[in-house]
Coordinates of C-alpha atoms in Angstrom, one line a residue:
X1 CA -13.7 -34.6 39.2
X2 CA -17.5 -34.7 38.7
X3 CA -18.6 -38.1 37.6
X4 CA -20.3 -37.5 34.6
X5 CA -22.5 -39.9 32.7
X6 CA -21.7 -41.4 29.5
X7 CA -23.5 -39.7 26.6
X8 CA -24.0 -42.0 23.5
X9 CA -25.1 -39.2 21.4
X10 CA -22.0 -37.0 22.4
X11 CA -19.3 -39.1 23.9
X12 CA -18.9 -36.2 26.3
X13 CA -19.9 -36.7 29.7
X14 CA -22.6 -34.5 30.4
X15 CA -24.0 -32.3 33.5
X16 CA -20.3 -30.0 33.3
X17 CA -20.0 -26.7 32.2
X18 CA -17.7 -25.7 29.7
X19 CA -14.9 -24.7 31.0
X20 CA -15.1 -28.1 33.2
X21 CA -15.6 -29.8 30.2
X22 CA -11.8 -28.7 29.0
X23 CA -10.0 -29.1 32.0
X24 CA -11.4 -33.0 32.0
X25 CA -11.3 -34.0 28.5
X26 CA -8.3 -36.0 29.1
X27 CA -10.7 -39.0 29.9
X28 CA -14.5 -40.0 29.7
X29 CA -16.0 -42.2 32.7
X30 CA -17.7 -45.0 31.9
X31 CA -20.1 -45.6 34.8
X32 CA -21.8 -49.5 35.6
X33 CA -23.7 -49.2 38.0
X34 CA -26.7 -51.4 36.4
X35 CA -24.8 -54.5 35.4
X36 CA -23.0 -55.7 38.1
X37 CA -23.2 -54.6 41.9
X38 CA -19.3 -55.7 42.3
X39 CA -18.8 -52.6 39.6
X40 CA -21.2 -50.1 40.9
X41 CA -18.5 -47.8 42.8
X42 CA -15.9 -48.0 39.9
X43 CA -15.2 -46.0 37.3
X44 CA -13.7 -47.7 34.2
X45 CA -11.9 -45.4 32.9
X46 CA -12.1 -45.2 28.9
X47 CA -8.5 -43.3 28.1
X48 CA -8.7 -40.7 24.7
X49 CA -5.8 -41.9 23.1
X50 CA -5.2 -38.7 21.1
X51 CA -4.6 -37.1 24.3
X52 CA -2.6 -39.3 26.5
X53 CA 0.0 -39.6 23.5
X54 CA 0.5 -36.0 23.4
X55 CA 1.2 -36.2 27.5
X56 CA 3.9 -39.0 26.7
X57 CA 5.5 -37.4 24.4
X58 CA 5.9 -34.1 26.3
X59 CA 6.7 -35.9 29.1
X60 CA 9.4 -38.3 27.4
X61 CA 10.7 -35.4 25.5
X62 CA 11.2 -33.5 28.6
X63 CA 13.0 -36.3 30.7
X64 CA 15.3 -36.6 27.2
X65 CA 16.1 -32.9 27.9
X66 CA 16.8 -33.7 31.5
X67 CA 18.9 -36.6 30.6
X68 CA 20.9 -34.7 28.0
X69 CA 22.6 -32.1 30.9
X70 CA 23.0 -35.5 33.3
X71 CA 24.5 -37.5 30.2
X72 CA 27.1 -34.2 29.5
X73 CA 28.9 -35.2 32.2
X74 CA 29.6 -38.9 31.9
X75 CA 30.6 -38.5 28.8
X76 CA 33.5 -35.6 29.6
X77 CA 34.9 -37.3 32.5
X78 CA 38.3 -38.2 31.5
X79 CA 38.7 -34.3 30.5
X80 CA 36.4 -32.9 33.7
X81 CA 38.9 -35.4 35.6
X82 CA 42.3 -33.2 34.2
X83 CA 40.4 -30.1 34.7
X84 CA 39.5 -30.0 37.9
X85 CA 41.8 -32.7 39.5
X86 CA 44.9 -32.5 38.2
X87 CA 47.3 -33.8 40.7
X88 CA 48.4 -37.2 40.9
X89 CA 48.1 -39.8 38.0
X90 CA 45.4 -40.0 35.6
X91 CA 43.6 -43.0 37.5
X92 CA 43.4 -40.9 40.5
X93 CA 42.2 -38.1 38.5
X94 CA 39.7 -40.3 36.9
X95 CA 38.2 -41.4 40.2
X96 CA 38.0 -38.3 41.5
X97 CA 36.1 -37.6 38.5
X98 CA 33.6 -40.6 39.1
X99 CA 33.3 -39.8 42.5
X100 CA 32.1 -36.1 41.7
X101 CA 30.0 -38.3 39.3
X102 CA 28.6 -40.3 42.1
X103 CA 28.1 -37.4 44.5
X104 CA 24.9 -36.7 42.6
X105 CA 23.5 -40.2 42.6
X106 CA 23.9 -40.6 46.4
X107 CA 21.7 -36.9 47.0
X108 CA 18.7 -38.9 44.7
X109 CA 16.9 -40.0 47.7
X110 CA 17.0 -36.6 49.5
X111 CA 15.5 -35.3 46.4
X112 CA 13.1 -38.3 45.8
X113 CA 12.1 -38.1 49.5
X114 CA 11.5 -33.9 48.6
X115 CA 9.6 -33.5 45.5
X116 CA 7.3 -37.0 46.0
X117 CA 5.4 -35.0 48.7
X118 CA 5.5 -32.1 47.1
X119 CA 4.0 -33.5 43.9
X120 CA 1.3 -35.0 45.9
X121 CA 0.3 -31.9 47.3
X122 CA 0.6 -29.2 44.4
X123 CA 0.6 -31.8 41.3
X124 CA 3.0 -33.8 39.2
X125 CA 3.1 -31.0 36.1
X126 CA 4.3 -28.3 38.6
X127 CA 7.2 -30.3 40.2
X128 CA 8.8 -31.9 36.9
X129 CA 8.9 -28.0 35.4
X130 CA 10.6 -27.3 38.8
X131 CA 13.2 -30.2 38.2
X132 CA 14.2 -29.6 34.6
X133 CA 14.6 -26.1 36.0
X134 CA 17.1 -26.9 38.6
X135 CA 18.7 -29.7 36.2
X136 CA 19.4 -26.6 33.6
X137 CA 20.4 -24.5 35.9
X138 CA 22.9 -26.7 37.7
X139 CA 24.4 -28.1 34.1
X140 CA 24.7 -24.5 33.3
X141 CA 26.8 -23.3 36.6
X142 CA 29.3 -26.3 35.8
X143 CA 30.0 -25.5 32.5
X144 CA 31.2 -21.4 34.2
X145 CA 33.2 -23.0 37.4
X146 CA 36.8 -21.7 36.7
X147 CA 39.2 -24.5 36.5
X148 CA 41.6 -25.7 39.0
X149 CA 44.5 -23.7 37.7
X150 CA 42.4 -20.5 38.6
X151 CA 40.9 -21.0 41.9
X152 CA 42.6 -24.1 43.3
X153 CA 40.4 -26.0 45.5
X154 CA 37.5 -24.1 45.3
X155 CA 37.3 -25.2 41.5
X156 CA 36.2 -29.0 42.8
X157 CA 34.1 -27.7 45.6
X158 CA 31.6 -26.1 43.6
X159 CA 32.2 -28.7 41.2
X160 CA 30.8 -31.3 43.5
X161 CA 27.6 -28.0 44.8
X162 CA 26.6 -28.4 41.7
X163 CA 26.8 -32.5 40.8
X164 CA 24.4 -32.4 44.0
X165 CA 21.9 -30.0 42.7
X166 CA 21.6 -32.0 39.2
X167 CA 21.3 -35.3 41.7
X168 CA 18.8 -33.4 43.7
X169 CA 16.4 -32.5 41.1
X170 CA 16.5 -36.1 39.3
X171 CA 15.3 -37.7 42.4
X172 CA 12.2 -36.2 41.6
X173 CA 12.3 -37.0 37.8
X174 CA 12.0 -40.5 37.2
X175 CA 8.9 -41.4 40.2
X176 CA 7.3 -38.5 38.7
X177 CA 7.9 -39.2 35.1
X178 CA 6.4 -43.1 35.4
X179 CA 3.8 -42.4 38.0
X180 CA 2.6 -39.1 35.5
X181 CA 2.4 -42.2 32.4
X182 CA 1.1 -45.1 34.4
X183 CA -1.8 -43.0 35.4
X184 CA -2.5 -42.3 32.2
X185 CA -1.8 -45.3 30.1
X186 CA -4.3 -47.8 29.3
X187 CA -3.7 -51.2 30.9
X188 CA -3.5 -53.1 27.7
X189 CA -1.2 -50.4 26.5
X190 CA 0.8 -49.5 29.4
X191 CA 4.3 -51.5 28.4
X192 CA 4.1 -49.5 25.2
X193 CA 3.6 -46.2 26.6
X194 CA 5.8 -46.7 29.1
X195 CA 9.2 -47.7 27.1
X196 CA 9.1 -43.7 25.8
X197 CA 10.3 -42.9 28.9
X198 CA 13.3 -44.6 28.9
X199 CA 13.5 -43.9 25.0
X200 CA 13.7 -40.4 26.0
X201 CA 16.7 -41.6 28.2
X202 CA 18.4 -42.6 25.2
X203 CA 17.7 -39.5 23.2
X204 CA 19.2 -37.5 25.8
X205 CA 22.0 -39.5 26.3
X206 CA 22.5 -39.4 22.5
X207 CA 22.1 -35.7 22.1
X208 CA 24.6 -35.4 25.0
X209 CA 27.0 -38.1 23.5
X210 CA 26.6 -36.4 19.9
X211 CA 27.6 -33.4 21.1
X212 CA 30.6 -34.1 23.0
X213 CA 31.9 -36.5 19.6
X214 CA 31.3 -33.3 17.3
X215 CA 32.9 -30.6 19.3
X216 CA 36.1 -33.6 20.1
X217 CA 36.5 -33.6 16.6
X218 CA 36.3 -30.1 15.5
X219 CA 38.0 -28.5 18.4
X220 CA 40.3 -31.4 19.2
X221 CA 41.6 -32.8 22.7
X222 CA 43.9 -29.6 23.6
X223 CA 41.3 -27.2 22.5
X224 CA 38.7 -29.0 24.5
X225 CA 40.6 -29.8 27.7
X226 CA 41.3 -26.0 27.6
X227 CA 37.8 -24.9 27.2
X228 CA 35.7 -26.6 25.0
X229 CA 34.5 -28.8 27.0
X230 CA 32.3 -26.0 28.7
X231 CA 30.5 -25.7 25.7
X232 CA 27.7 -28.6 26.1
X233 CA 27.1 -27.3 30.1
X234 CA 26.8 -24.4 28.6
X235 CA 24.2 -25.3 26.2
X236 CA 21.8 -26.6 28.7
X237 CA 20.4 -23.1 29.6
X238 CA 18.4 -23.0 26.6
X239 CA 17.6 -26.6 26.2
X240 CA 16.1 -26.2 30.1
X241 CA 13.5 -23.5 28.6
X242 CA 12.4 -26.1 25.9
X243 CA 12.1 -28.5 28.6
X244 CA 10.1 -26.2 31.3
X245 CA 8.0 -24.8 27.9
X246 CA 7.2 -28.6 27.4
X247 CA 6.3 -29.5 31.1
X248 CA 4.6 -26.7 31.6
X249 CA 2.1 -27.5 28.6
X250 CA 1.1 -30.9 29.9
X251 CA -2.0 -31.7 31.8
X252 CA -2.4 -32.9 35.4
X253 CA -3.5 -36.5 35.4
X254 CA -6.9 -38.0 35.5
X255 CA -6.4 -38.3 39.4
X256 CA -5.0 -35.3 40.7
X257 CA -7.6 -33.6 38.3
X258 CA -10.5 -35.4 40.3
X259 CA -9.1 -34.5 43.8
X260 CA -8.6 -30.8 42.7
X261 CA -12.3 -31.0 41.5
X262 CA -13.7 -32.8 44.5
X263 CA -11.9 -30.0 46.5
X264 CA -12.8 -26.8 44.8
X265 CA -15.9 -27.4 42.6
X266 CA -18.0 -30.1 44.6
X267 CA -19.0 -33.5 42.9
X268 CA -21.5 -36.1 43.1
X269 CA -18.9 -38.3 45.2
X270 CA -18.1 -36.5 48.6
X271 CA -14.8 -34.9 49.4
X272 CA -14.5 -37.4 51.9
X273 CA -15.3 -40.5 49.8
X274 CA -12.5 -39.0 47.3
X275 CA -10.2 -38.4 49.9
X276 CA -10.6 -41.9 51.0
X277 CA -10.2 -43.5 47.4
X278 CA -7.5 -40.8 46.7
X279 CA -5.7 -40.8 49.8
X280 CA -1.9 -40.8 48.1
X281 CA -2.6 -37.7 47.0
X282 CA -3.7 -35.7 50.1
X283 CA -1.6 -33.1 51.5
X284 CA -0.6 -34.9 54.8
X285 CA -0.3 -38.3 52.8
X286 CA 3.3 -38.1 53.1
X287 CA 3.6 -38.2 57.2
X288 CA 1.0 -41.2 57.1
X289 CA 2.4 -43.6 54.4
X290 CA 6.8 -43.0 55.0
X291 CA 5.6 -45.4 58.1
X292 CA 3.4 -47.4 56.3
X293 CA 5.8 -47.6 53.4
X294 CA 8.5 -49.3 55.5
X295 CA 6.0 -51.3 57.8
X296 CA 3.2 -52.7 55.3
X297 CA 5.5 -52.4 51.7
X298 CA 9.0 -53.3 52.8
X299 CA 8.8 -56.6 51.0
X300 CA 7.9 -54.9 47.6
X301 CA 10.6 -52.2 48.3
X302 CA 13.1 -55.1 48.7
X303 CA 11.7 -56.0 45.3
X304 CA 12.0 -52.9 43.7
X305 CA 15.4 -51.8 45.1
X306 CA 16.7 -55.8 43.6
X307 CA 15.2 -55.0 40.3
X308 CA 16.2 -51.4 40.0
X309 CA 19.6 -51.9 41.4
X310 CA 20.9 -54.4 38.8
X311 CA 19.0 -52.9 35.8
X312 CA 21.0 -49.9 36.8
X313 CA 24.4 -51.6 37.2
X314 CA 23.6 -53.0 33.4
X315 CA 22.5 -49.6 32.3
X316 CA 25.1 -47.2 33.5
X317 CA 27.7 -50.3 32.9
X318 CA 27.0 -50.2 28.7
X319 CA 25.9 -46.6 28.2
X320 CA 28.0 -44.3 30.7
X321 CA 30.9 -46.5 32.1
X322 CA 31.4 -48.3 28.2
X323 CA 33.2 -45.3 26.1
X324 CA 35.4 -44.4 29.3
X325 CA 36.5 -48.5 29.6
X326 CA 37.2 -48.3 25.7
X327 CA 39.4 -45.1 26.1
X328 CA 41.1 -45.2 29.5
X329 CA 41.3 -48.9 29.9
X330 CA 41.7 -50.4 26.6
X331 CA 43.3 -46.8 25.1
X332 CA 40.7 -46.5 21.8
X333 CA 40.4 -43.2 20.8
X334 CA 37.7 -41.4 22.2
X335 CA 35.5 -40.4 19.3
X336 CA 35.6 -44.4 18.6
X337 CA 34.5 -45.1 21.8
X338 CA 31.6 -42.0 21.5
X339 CA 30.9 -43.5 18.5
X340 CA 30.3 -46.8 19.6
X341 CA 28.2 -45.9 22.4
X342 CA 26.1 -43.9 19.8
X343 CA 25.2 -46.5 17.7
X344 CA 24.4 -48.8 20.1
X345 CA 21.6 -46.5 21.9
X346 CA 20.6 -45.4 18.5
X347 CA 19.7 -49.2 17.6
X348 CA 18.2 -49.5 21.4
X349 CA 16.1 -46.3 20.2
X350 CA 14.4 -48.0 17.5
X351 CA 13.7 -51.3 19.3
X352 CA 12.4 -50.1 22.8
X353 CA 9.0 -49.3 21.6
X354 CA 8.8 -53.2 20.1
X355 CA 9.6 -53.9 23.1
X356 CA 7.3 -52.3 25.4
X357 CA 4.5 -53.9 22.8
X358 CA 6.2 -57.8 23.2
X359 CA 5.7 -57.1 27.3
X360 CA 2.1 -55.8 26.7
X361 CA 1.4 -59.1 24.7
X362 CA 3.5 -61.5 26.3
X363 CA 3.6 -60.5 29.8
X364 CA 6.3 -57.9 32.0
X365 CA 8.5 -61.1 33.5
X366 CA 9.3 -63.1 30.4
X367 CA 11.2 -59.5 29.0
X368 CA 12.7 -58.8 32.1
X369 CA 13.7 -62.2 32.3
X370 CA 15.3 -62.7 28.9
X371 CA 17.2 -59.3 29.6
X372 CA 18.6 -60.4 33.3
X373 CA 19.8 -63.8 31.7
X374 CA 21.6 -62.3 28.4
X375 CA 24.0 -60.5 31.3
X376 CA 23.8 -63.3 33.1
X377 CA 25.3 -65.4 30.6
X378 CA 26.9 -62.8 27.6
X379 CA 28.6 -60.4 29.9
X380 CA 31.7 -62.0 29.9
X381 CA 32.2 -63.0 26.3
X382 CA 30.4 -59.8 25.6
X383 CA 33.3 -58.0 26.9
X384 CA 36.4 -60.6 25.3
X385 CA 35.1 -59.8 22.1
X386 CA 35.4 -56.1 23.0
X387 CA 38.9 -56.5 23.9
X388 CA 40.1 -57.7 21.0
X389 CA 39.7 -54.3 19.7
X390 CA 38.9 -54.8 16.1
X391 CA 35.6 -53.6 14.4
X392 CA 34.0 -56.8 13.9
X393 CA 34.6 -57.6 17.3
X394 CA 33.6 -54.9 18.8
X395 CA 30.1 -54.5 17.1
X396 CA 28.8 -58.2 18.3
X397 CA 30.3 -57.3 21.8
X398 CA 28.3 -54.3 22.2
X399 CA 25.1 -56.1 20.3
X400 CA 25.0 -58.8 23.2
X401 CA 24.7 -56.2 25.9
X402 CA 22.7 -53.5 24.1
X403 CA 20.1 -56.6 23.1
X404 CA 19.7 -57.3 26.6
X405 CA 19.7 -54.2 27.9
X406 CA 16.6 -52.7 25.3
X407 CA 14.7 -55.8 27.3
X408 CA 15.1 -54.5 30.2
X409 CA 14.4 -50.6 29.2
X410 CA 11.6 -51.3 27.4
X411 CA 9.9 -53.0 30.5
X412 CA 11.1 -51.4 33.9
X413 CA 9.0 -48.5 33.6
X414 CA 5.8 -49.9 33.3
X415 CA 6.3 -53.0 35.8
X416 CA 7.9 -50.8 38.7
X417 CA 5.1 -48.7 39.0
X418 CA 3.0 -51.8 39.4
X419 CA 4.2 -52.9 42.4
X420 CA 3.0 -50.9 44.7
X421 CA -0.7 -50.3 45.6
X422 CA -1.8 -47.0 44.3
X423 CA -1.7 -45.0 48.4
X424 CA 1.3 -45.6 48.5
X425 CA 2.9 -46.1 45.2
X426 CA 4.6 -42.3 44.1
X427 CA 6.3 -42.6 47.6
X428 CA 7.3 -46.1 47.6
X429 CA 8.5 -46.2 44.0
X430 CA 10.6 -43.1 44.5
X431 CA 12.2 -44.0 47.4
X432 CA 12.9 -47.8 46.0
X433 CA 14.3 -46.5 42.8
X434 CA 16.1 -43.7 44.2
X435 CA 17.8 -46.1 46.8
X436 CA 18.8 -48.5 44.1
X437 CA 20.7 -45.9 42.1
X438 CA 21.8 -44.0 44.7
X439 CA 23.7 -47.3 46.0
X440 CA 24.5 -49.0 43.1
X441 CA 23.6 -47.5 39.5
X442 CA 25.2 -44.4 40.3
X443 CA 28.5 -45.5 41.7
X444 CA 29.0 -48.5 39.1
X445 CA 31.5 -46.7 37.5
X446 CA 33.4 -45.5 40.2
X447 CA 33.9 -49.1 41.6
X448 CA 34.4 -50.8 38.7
X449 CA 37.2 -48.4 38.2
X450 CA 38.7 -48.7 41.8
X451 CA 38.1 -52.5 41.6
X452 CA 40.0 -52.6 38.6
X453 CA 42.7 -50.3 40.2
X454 CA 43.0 -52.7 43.3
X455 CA 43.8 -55.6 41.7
X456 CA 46.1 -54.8 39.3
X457 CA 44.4 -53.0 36.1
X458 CA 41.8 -56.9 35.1
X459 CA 40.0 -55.6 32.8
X460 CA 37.3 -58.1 32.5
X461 CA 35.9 -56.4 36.3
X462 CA 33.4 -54.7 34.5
X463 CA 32.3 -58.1 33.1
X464 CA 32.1 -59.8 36.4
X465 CA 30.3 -56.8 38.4
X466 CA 27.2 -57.2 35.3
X467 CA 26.8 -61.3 35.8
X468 CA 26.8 -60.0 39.6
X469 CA 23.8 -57.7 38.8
X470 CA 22.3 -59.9 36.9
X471 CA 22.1 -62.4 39.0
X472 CA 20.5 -60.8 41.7
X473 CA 17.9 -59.6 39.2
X474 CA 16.8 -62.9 37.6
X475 CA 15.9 -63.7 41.5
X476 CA 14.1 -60.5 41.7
X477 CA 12.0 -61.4 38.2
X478 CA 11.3 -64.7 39.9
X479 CA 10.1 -63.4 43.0
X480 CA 8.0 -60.7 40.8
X481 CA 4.5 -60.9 40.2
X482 CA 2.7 -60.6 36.8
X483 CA 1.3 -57.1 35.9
X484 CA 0.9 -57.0 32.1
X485 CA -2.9 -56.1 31.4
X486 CA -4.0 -55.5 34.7
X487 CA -5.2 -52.8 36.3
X488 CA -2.7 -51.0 38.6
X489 CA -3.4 -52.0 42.4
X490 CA -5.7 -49.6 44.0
X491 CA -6.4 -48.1 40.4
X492 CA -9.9 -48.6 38.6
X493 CA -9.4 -50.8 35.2
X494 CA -8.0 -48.3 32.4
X495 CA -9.4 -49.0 28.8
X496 CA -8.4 -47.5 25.2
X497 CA -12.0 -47.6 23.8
X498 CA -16.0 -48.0 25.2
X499 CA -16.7 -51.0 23.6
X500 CA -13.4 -52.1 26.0
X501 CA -15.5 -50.9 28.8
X502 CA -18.7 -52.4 27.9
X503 CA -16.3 -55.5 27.2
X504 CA -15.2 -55.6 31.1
X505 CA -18.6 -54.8 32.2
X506 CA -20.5 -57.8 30.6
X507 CA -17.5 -59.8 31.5
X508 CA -17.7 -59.3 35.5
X509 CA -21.5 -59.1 35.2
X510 CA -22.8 -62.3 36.9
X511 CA -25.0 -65.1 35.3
X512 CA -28.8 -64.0 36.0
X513 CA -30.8 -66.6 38.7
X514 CA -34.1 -67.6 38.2

């Protein structure tokens, strides 16, 4: 990207054509190169704010429609379970239904360790079309599979071909998806724009969950163990042309526009010097950093696969495992146990972006903290008052958990990202995070459900496995450095506004001598 000058009369950078002018108006570049020689070779980068909002929302919006085909099944898998395994008793069919379930979690690192290279080389907008098109088209194939009645064992076999396509194409959503907002985001700002990421989690999971509670109640549970419950796979082929429509209108970011630029139009920096700065982002960066990942890094991947892992367990714990544990284990009805799980991510919905202000203000480790202790130290009562099964039980039980866990949703996506130094931070983060679900976000409710099997139906296992998690993650928080309104390592400082620029500038400028 041409380093253009910054025009007081214009707030354009000048010296571009037109048409150079549009593909770059995401940012302008606010040069110093007068005040202060430590500042001479960076460019602060002075975000438009009208613009990067547009990317977050296109970008949230399409991980919601992503997340809406993954939620589909977590919520069907006590009637996915009797469809497709039908022999034995209903807790063997239920694990076999997790397990599918799990299938696609443990193919996340093939597909993180796929699409992060790829999106370095062609560009982050191209490779999240290309996963919500895979995600659709693999939620769509499910929702035709005949059942088990029809083609016997075949019926679970593509069953499972299919769990590992959606798995496949999400382990190139979420690196993608935070590494596409980070680099956009304005430091001060970055907590904030971060959290609708994870609030477009919660849409999809509620679109999905909404869905499945509407046609339960119209249809009822014969009609949909028959076939109604092919109806919301069924709907993802149109929802996945929204999505690609969505993803395919967004903007590369700032610095895969500047390395295109450098590449194909020339600039006052040389290729080489762009390369250099840039290096994540060239086409054999993905040979050179996997060593250098593990060699250099693996003490910040320890990190992020701690942190990920338990805010995993606590996610999948309260939003996917949650109305399954209310209706298999504790034998609540199924919309009440939809229903519950609705209104909890509803609330989390309208909170997260609070949230993701409090950890720009107050810092990234005093959220995550206060969301790793209330597991730490609610999980257990959280779950007694659920067992006692009445309303006003219930409610506070799932408010303990879903308070804690809108701490930790609100955060994770804008302090993962900062971990890791900026050459190797898509691969690193997508491998951590990838790893960490794969081996323990993923299967939570599998082995929650085959602890609970193996020693003799306690239900409070789910309740012991989160104060587990969470106690491995307040270490991790501990161990975690501070990020909040800082530059991202290896990135030039990111403001909202020029007098923010001219701010930093006079700030690092040093005293004159005489």
């Amino acid at each position: 990207m041409p380093t253009g000058s910054l025009s007081p009369e214009t707030d354009r950078p000048s010296g571009q054509d037109p048409a150079a002018l549009r593909r770059h108006r995401t940012l302008f570049r606010a040069v110093a190169r007068r005040r202060n020689p430590k500042l001479r070779r960076t460019d602060i980068t002075v975000t438009d704010e009208r613009i990067v909002k547009r990317a977050v929302k296109a970008a949230a919006l399409g991980n919601a429609m992503e997340w809406f085909d993954f939620g589909i099944y977590s919520y069907l898998a006590v009637t996915i379970g009797k469809v497709f395994f039908p022999g034995g008793s209903d807790t063997t069919s239920l694990l076999s239904s997790f397990a599918t379930f799990a299938v696609a979690f443990l193919v996340r690192p093939l597909g993180g360790a796929f699409f992060g290279p790829l999106g370095d080389r062609v560009g982050r907008k191209k490779i999240l079309a290309l996963t919500m098109i895979m995600m659709a088209l693999g939620t769509l194939c499910i929702g035709l599979i005949p059942s088990y009645a029809s083609i016997g064992v075949w019926s679970p076999v593509l069953l499972i071909l299919f769990r590992m396509l959606q798995g496949f194409s999400t382990g190139g959503e979420y690196g993608g998806a935070s590494t596409f907002i980070a680099e956009y985001a304005p430091d001060k700002k970055r907590g904030f724009f971060g959290s609708f990421l994870e609030m477009g989690t919660l849409a999809g999971y509620v679109g999905a969950s909404g869905l499945v509670l509407l046609l339960t109640a119209w249809l009822g549970d014969a009609t949909m163990l028959d076939w109604g419950w092919r109806i919301p796979f069924l709907v993802a082929g149109p929802l996945g042309l929204v999505g690609l429509y969505l993803r395919m209108k967004l903007d590369e970011t700032p610095a895969f526009q500047r390395l295109e630029s450098a590449r194909t139009h020339g600039s006052g920096e040389s290729a080489e010097q762009t390369e250099a700065e840039f290096s994540h982002l060239s086409e054999n960066a993905p040979k050179k950093k996997l060593g250098e990942i593990f060699a250099q890094q693996w003490p910040r991947l320890i990190l992020c696969i701690a942190l990920a892992g338990a805010y995993n367990i606590c996610h999948y714990m309260l939003l996917s495992y949650m109305p399954t544990y209310l209706t298999d284990t504790l034998h609540y009805d199924q919309t009440h146990g939809l229903l519950m799980a609705i209104a909890t991510m509803v609330l989390l919905m309208f909170l997260i972006s609070s949230v993701g202000r409090l950890n720009d203000r107050f810092g990234r480790k005093p959220l995550l903290l206060a969301g790793m202790l209330g597991f730490l130290v609610l999980s257990v009562p959280a779950f007694l008052l659920v067992k006692q099964g009445s309303l006003a039980a219930i409610i506070p039980g799932m408010l303990m958990l879903g308070l804690s866990l809108v701490c930790l949703l609100g955060t994770m996506s804008a302090a993962l990202p900062a971990l890791f130094p900026t050459s190797v931070r898509y691969g690193s983060l997508s491998i951590g995070y990838n790893l960490a679900v794969s081996l323990f976000g993923g299967t939570t409710p599998l082995v929650v459900t085959a602890l609970m099997d193996a020693v003799g139906g306690n239900d409070m296992i789910p309740a012991y496995y989160g104060t587990g998690a969470a106690l491995v993650g307040v270490i991790a928080v501990l161990c975690m450095r501070e990020t909040a309104q800082q530059p991202l390592e290896g990135s030039p400082p990111a403001v909202a506004t020029k007098e923010e620029a001219a701010q930093l500038v006079t700030a690092e400028a040093p005293e004159p001598r005489f």
